[in-house]
Short mmCIF file of C-alpha atoms and ligand atoms in Angstrom, two decimals:
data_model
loop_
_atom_site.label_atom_id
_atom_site.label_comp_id
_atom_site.label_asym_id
_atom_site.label_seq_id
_atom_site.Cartn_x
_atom_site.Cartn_y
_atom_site.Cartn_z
CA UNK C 1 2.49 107.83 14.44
CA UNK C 2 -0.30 109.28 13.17
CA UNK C 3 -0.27 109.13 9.58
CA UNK C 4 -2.08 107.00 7.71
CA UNK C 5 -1.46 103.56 7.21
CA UNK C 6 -2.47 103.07 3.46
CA UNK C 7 -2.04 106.36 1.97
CA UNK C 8 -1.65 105.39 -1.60
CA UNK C 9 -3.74 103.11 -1.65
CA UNK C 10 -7.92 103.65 -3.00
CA UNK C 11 -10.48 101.73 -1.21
CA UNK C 12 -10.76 98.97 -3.26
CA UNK C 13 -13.66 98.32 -6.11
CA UNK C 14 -15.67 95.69 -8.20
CA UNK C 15 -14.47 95.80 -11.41
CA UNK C 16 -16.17 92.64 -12.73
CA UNK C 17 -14.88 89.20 -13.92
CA UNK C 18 -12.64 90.40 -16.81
CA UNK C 19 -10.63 92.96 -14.30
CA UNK C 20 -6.95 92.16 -14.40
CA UNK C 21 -6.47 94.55 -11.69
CA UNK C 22 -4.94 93.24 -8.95
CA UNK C 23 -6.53 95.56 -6.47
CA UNK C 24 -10.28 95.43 -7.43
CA UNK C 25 -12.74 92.76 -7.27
CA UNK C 26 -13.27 90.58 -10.01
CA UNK C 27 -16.66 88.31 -8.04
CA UNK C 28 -17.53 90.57 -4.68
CA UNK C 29 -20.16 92.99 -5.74
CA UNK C 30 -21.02 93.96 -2.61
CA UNK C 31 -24.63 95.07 -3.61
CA UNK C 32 -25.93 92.54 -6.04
CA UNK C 33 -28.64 90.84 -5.30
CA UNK C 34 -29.04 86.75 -5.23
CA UNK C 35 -31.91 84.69 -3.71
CA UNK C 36 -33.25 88.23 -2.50
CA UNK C 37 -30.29 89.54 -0.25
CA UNK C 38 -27.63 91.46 -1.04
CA UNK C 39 -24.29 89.78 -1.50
CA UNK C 40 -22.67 91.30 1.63
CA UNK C 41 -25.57 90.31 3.59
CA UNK C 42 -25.18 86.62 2.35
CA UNK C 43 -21.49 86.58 3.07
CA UNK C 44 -21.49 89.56 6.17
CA UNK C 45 -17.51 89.55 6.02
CA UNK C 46 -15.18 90.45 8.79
CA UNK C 47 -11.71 91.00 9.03
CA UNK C 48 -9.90 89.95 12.05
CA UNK C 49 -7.71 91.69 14.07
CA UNK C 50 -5.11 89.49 15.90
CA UNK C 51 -3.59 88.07 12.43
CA UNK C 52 -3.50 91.17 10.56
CA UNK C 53 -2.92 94.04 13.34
CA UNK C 54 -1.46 92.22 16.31
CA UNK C 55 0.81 89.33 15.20
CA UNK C 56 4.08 90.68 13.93
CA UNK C 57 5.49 88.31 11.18
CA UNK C 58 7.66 85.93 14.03
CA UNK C 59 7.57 81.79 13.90
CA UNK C 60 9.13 79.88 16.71
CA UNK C 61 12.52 80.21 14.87
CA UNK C 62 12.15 83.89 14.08
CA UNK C 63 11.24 87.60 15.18
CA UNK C 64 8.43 89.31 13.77
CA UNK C 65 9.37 90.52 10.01
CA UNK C 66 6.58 93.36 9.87
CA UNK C 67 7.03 97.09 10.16
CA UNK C 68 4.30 98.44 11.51
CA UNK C 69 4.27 101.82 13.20
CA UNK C 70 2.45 100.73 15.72
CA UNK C 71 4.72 98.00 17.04
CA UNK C 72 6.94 100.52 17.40
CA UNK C 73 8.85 99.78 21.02
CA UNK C 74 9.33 102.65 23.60
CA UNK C 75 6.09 104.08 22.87
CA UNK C 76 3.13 104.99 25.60
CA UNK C 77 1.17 101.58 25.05
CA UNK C 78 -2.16 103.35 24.69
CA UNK C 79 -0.76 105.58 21.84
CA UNK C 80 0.13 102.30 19.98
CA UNK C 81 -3.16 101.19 20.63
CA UNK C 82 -4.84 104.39 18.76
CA UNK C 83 -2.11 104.18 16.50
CA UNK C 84 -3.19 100.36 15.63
CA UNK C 85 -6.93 101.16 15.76
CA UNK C 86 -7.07 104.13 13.41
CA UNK C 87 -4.94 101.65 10.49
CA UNK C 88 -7.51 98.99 11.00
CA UNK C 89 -10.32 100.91 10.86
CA UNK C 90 -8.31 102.16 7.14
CA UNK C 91 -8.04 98.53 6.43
CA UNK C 92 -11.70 97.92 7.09
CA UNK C 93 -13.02 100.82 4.85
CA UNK C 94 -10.54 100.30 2.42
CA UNK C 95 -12.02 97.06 1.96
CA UNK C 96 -15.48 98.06 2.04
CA UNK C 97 -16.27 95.09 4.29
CA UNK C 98 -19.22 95.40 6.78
CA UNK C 99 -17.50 93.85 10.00
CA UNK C 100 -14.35 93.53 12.20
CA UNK C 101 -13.67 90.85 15.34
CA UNK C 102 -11.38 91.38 18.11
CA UNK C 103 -9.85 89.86 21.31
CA UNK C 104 -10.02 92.18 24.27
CA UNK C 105 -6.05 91.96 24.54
CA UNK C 106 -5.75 92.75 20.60
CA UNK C 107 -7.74 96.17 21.14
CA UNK C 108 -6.24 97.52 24.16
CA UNK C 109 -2.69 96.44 26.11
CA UNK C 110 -2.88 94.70 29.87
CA UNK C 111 -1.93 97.56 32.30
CA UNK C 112 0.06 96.76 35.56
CA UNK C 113 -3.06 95.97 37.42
CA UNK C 114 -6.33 94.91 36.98
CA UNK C 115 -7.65 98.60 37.48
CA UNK C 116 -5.32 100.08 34.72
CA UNK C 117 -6.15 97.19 32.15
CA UNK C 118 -9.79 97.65 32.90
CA UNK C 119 -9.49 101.84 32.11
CA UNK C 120 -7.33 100.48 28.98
CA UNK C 121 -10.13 98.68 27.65
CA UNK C 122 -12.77 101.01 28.58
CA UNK C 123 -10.93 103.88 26.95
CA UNK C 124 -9.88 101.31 23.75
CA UNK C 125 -13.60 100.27 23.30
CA UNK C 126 -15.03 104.22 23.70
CA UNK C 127 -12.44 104.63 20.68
CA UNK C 128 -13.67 101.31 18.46
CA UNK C 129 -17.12 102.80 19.24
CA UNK C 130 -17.00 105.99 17.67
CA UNK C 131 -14.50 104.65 14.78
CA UNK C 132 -17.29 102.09 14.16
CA UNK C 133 -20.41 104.80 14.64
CA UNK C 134 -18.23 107.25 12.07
CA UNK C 135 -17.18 103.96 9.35
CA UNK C 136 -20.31 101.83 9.39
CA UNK C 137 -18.40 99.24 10.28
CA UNK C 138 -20.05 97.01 12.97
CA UNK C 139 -18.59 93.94 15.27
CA UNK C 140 -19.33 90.64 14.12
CA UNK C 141 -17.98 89.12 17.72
CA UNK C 142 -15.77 89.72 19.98
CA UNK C 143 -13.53 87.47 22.67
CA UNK C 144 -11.36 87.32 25.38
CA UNK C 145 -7.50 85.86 25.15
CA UNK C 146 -7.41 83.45 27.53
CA UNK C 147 -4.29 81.85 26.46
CA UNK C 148 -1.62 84.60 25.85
CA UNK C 149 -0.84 85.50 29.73
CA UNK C 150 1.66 82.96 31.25
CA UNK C 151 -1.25 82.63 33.94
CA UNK C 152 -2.92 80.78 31.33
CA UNK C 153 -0.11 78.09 30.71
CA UNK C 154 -2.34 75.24 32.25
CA UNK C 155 -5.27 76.30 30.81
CA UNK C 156 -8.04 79.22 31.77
CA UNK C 157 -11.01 77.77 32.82
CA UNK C 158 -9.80 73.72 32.95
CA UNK C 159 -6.77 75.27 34.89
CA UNK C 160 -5.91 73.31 38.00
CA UNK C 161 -5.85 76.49 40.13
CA UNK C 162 -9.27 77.95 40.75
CA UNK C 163 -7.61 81.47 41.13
CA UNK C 164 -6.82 81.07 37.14
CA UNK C 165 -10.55 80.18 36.76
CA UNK C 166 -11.43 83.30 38.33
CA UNK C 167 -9.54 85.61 36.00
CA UNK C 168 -10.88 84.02 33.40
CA UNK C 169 -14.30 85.12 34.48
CA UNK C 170 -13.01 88.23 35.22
CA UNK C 171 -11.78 88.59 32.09
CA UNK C 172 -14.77 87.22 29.45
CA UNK C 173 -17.06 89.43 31.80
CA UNK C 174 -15.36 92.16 30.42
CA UNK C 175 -15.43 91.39 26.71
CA UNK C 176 -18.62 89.93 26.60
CA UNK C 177 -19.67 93.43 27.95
CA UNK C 178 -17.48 95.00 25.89
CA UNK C 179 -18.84 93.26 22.56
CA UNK C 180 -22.42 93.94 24.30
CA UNK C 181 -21.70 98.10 24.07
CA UNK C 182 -20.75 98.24 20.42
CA UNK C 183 -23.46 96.03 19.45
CA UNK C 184 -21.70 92.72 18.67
CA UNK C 185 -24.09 90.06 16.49
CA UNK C 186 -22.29 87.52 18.28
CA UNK C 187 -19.38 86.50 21.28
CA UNK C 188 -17.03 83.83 20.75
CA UNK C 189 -15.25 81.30 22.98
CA UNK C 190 -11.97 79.40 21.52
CA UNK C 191 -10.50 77.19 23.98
CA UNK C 192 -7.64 78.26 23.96
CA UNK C 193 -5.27 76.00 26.08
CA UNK C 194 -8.47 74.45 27.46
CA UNK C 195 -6.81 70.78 26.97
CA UNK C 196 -3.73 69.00 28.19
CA UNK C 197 -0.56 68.43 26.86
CA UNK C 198 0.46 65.29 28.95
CA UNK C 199 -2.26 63.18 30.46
CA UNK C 200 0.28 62.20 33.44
CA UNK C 201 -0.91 65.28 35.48
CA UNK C 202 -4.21 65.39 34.24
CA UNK C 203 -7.78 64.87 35.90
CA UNK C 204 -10.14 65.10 33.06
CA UNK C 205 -13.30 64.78 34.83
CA UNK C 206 -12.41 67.83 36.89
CA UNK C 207 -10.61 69.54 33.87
CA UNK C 208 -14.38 69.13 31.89
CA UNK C 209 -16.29 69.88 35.23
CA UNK C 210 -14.50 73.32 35.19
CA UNK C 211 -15.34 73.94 31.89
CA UNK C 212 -18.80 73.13 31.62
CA UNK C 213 -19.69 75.15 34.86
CA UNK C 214 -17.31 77.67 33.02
CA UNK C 215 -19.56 78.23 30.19
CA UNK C 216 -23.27 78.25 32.50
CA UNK C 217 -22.07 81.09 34.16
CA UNK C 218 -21.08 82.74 30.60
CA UNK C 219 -24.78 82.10 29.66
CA UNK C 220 -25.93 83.32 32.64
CA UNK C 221 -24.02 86.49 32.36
CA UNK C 222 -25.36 86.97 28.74
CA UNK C 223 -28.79 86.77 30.10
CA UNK C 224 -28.07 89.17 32.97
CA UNK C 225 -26.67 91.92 30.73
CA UNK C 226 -29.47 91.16 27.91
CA UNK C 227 -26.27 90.43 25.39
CA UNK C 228 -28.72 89.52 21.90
CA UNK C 229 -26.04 88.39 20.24
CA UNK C 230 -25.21 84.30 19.82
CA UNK C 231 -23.00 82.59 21.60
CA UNK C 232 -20.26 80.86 19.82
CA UNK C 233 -17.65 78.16 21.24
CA UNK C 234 -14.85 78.04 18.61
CA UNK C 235 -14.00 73.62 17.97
CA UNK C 236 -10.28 73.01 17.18
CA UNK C 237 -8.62 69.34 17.77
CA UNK C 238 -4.73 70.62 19.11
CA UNK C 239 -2.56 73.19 18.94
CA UNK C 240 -1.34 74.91 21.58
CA UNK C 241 -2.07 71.86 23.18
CA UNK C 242 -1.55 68.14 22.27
CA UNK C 243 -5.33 67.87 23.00
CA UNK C 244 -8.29 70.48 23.38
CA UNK C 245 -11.11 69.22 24.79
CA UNK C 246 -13.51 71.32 21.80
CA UNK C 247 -11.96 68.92 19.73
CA UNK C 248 -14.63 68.57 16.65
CA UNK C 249 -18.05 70.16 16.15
CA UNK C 250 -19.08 66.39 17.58
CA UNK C 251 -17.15 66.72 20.46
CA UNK C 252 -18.49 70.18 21.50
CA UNK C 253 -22.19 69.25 20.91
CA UNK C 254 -21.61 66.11 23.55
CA UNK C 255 -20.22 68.86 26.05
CA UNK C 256 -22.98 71.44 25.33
CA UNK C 257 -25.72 68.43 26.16
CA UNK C 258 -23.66 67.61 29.18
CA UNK C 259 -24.22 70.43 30.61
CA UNK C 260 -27.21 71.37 29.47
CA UNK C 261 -26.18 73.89 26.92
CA UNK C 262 -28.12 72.87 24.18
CA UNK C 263 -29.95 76.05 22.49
CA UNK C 264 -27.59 78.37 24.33
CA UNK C 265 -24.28 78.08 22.36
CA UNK C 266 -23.47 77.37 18.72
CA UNK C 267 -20.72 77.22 16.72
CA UNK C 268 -18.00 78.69 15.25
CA UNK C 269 -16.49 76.58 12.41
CA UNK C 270 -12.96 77.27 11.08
CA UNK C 271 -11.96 75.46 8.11
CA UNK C 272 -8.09 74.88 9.23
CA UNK C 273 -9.62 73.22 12.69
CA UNK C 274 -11.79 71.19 10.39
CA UNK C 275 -8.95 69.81 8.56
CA UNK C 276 -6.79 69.51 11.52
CA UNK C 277 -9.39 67.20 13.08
CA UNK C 278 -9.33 65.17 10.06
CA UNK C 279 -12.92 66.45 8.51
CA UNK C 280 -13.83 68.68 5.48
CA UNK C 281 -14.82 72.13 6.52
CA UNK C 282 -17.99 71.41 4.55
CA UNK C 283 -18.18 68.43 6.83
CA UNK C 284 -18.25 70.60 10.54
CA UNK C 285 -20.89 72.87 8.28
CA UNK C 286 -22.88 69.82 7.85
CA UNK C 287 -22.82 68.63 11.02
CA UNK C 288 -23.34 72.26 12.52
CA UNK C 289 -26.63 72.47 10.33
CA UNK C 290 -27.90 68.46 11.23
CA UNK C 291 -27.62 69.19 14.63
CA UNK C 292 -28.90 72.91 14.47
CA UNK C 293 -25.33 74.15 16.04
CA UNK C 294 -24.55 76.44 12.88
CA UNK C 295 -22.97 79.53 13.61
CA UNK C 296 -20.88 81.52 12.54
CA UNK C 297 -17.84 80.76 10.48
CA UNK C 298 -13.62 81.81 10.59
CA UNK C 299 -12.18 81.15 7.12
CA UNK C 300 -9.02 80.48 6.16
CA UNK C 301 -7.20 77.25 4.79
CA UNK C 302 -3.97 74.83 6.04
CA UNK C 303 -1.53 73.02 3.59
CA UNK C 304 -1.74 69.48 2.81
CA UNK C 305 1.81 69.30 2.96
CA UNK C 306 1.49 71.03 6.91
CA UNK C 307 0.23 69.57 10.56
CA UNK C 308 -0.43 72.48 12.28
CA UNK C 309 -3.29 75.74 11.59
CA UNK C 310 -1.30 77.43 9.04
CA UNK C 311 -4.35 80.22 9.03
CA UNK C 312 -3.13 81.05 5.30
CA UNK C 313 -5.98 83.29 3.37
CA UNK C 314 -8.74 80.88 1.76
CA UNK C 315 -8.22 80.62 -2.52
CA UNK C 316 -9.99 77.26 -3.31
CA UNK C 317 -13.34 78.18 -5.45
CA UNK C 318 -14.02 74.40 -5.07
CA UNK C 319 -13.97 74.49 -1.19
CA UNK C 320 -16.36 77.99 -0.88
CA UNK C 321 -19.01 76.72 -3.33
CA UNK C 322 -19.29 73.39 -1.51
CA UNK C 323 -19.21 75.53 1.82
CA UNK C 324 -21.60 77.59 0.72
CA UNK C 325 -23.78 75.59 -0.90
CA UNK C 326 -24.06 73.56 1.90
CA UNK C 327 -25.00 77.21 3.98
CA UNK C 328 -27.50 78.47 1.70
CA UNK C 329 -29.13 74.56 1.64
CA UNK C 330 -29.35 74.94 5.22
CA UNK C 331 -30.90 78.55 5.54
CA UNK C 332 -27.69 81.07 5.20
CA UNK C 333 -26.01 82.86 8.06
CA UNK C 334 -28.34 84.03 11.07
CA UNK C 335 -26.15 86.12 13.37
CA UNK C 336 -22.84 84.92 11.56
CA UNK C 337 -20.84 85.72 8.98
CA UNK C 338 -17.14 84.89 7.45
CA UNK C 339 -14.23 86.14 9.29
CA UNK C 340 -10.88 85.81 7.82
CA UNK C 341 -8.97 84.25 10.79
CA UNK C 342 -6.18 84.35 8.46
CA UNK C 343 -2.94 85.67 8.50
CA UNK C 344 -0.20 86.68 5.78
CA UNK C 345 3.21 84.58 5.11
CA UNK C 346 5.77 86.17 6.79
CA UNK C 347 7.73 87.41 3.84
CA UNK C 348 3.82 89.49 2.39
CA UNK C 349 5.84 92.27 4.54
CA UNK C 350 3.87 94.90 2.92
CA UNK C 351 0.75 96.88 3.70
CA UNK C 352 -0.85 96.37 0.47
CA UNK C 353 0.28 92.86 1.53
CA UNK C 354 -2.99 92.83 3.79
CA UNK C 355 -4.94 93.99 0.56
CA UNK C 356 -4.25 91.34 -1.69
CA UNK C 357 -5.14 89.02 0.53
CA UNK C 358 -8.13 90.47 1.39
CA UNK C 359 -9.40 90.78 -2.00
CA UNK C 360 -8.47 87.29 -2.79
CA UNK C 361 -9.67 85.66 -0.12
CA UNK C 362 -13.06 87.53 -0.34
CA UNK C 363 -13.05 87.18 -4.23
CA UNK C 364 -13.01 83.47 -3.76
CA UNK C 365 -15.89 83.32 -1.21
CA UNK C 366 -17.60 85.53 -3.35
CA UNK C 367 -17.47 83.15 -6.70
CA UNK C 368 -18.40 80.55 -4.17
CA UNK C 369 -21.75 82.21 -3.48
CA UNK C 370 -22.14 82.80 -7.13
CA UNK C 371 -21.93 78.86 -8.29
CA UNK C 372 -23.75 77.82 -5.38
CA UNK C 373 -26.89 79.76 -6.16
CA UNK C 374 -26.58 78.74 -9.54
CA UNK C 375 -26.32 75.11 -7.84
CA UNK C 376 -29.18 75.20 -6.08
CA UNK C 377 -31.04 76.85 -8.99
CA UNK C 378 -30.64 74.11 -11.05
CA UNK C 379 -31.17 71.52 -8.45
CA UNK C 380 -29.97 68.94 -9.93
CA UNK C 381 -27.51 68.00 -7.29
CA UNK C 382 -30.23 68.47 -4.13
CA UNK C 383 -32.81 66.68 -6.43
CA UNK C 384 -30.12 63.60 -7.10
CA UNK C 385 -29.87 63.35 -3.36
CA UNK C 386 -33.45 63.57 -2.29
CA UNK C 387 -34.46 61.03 -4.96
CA UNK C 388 -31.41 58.71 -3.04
CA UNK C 389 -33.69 59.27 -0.12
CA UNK C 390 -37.36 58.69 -1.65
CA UNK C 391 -37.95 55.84 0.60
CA UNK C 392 -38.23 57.43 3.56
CA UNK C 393 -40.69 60.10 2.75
CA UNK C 394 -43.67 57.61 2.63
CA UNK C 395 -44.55 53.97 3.13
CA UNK C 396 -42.32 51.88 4.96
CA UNK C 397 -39.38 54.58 5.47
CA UNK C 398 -42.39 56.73 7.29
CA UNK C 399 -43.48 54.27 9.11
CA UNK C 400 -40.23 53.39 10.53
CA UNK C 401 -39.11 56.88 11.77
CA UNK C 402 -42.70 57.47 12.76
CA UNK C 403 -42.20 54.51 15.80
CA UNK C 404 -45.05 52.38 14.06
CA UNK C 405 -42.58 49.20 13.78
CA UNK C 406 -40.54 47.24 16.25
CA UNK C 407 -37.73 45.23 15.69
CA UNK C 408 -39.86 41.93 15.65
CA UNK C 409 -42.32 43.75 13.38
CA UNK C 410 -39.50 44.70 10.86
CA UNK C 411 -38.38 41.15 11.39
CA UNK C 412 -41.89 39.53 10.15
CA UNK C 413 -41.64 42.33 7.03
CA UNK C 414 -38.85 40.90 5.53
CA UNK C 415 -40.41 37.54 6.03
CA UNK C 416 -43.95 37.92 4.99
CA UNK C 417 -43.40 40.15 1.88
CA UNK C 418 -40.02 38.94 1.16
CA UNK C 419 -37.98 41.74 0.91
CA UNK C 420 -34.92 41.93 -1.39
CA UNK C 421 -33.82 45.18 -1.53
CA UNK C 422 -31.81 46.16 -4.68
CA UNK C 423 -28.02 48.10 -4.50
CA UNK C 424 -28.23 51.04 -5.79
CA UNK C 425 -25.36 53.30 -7.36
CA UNK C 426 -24.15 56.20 -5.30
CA UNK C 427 -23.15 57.79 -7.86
CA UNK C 428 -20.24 59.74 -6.97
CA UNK C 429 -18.07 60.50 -9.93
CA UNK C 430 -21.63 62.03 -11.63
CA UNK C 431 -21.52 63.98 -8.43
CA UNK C 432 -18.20 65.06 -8.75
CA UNK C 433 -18.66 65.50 -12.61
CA UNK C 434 -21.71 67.55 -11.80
CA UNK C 435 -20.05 70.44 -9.54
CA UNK C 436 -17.09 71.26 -11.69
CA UNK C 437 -19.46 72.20 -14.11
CA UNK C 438 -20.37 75.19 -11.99
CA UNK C 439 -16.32 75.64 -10.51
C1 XLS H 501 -6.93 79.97 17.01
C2 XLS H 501 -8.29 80.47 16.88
C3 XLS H 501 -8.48 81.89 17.40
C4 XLS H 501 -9.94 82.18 17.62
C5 XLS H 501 -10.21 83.38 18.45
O1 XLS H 501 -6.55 78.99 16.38
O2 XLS H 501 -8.69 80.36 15.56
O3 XLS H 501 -7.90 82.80 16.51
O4 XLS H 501 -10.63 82.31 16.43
O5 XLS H 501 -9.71 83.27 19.73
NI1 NI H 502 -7.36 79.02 14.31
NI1 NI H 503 -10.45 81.12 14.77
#
């Protein structure tokens, strides 16, 4: 069980655009610099470890279709938990990428009590410690699952039984000091069944109630340990649930000023929750950024063609630059970074499987970075837009956002100096024209 899990396999390399090596990248120099930081500190990438360690190939009409040695059934459960560490640890070096992210449960197996799951963890995380001290690799966040246990089936914290409530707490204490010990930039909070799927037994005033004093004592608890890292609640509209009450980046923002959240928590954006909802990733960035909520980001991408989080590994160059350029427009990633919350197709049955994947999906956020700096270089596309928005910088647009004008005096504007403003084109198919010049 414990040989490695890519033997044949050499960490993988930049080998520039014209590479037709499958294994290298072609975009992802890890080193170069752009706008004065490194590429990997522009991108900070992390690779998950639920999709690529945990989950074993199965749908709802099939068993898992993976082989991995340390699924292996009959075995100790702590032995398959080195086992699984020590491969992803390969995976992360192979890859040369500067992060992982973990759920407590992914990392180290629930014991038959509380005691023995707690000396599971503490023994996993003493392990992910030294792996990370010895590989350079560091935690981008880590999490609790709060939705895998049956106890869970009504929800964690929104659960009708306050007992329920109180494991959760249990439990996110736990990871949040677990993330806290290897140094975690950040700790993340996904609702996981935190929703309803028929409203017929539902109180949703409670249901939100429970939440919201949920997440104060999760700030509190990060202030109590002195936990630097951000905060992160995770939006996504359904699925498990018919409903989740961090439906949108919107939705979470109302909930966070609800209960007086604001400046505590951010967010974590992932571009299959986006579409699900019915936005644009690019438009959950933008609204992260407007409302200072930007966080951190999990990447991956859905299929048209699909209604549910597919979590397939991101390839569209059009959708990273836009991301991105959006990102960089806005300041870059703080704390955050890109974590492929993505998994293979269940037939990619191979190890090297995980590779390609990688390479591609960190290949494509990696030309992404590359046309948007060369977007906002130019700046023709930021200068198109501010010009749209000229009017408001001085004059009457100032004067307007600056309180100096009530309705009535707006009223008598129009009037006395006869104002007839003219339409102006948008625009959009120059727009459009504009960025596949860089794609
Ligand atoms: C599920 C979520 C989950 C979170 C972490 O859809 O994306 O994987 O990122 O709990
Ligand atoms: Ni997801
Ligand atoms: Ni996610």
């Amino acid at each position: 069980m414990s040989q490695p899990f890519l033997p044949d396999l050499a960490p993988i390399e930049y080998r520039g655009p014209e590479s037709t090596e499958p294994l290298a990248y072609r975009f992802y120099d890890a080193g170069r610099e752009l706008l004065g930081k490194t590429m990997a500190e522009h991108l900070r990438i992390a690779v998950c470890y639920w999709h690529s360690f945990c989950w074993p190939g199965s749908d709802v009409f099939g068993d898992g279709t993976f082989e991995r040695p340390w699924m292996g059934r009959g075995d100790p459960p702590l032995e398959l938990a080195e086992c699984k560490l020590a491969a992803a640890f390969e995976l992360f070096e192979k890859l040369g990428v500067p992060f992982f992210t973990f759920h407590d449960r992914d990392i180290a197996p629930e014991g038959a009590s509380p005691a023995e799951t707690r000396s599971n963890l503490d023994h996993m995380i003493a392990l992910a410690e030294a792996a990370m001290e010895r590989s350079g690799v560091g935690l981008l966040w880590g999490t609790a699952n709060l939705f895998g246990h049956p106890r869970y089936a009504a929800g964690a914290a929104t659960n009708p039984d306050p007992e329920v409530f109180a494991w959760a707490a249990h439990q996110v204490k736990q990871a949040l000091e677990a993330t806290h010990r290897l140094g975690g930039a950040n700790y993340v909070l996904w609702g996981g069944r935190e929703g309803y799927d028929t409203l017929l037994n539902t109180d949703m005033r409670r249901e939100i109630e429970q939440l919201g004093r949920f997440m104060q004592l999760v700030v509190e608890h990060k202030h109590k340990i002195g936990f630097a890292g951000t905060l992160l609640i995770e939006p996504k509209p359904m699925e498990p649930t018919k409903h989740q009450y961090d439906f949108d980046s919107a939705a979470v923002h109302a909930f966070l000023r609800k209960f007086g959240l604001e400046g505590e928590v951010k967010l974590n954006i992932e571009v299959n929750h986006a579409t699900l909802a019915g936005h644009s990733f690019q438009h959950e960035i933008e609204y992260a950024l407007a409302n200072d909520l930007f966080g951190s980001l999990d990447i991956n991408r859905g299929d048209p063609l699909l209604g549910w989080d597919t979590d397939q590994f991101p390839n569209s160059a059009e959708e990273s630059t836009l991301a991105l350029h959006s990102i960089l427009r806005g300041g870059g990633l703080a704390s955050g970074g890109f974590n492929f919350d993505a998994k293979l197709r269940r037939q990619s049955i191979d190890a090297e499987d995980l590779l390609h994947a990688h390479v591609g999906g960190i290949d494509t956020l990696a030309r992404g970075l590359l046309n948007a700096v060369r977007m906002l270089e130019d700046g023709e596309l930021d200068a198109l837009r501010e010009e749209r928005y000229a009017g408001w910088s001085a004059g009457l647009g100032k004067a307007i956002l600056a309180g100096e004008l009530d309705l009535a005096a707006l009223s008598r504007r129009v009037d006395e100096a006869g104002l007839e403003p003219e339409p102006v084109s948008g625009r959009q198919e120059q727009l459009e024209n504009l960025v596949n010049r860089y794609l």
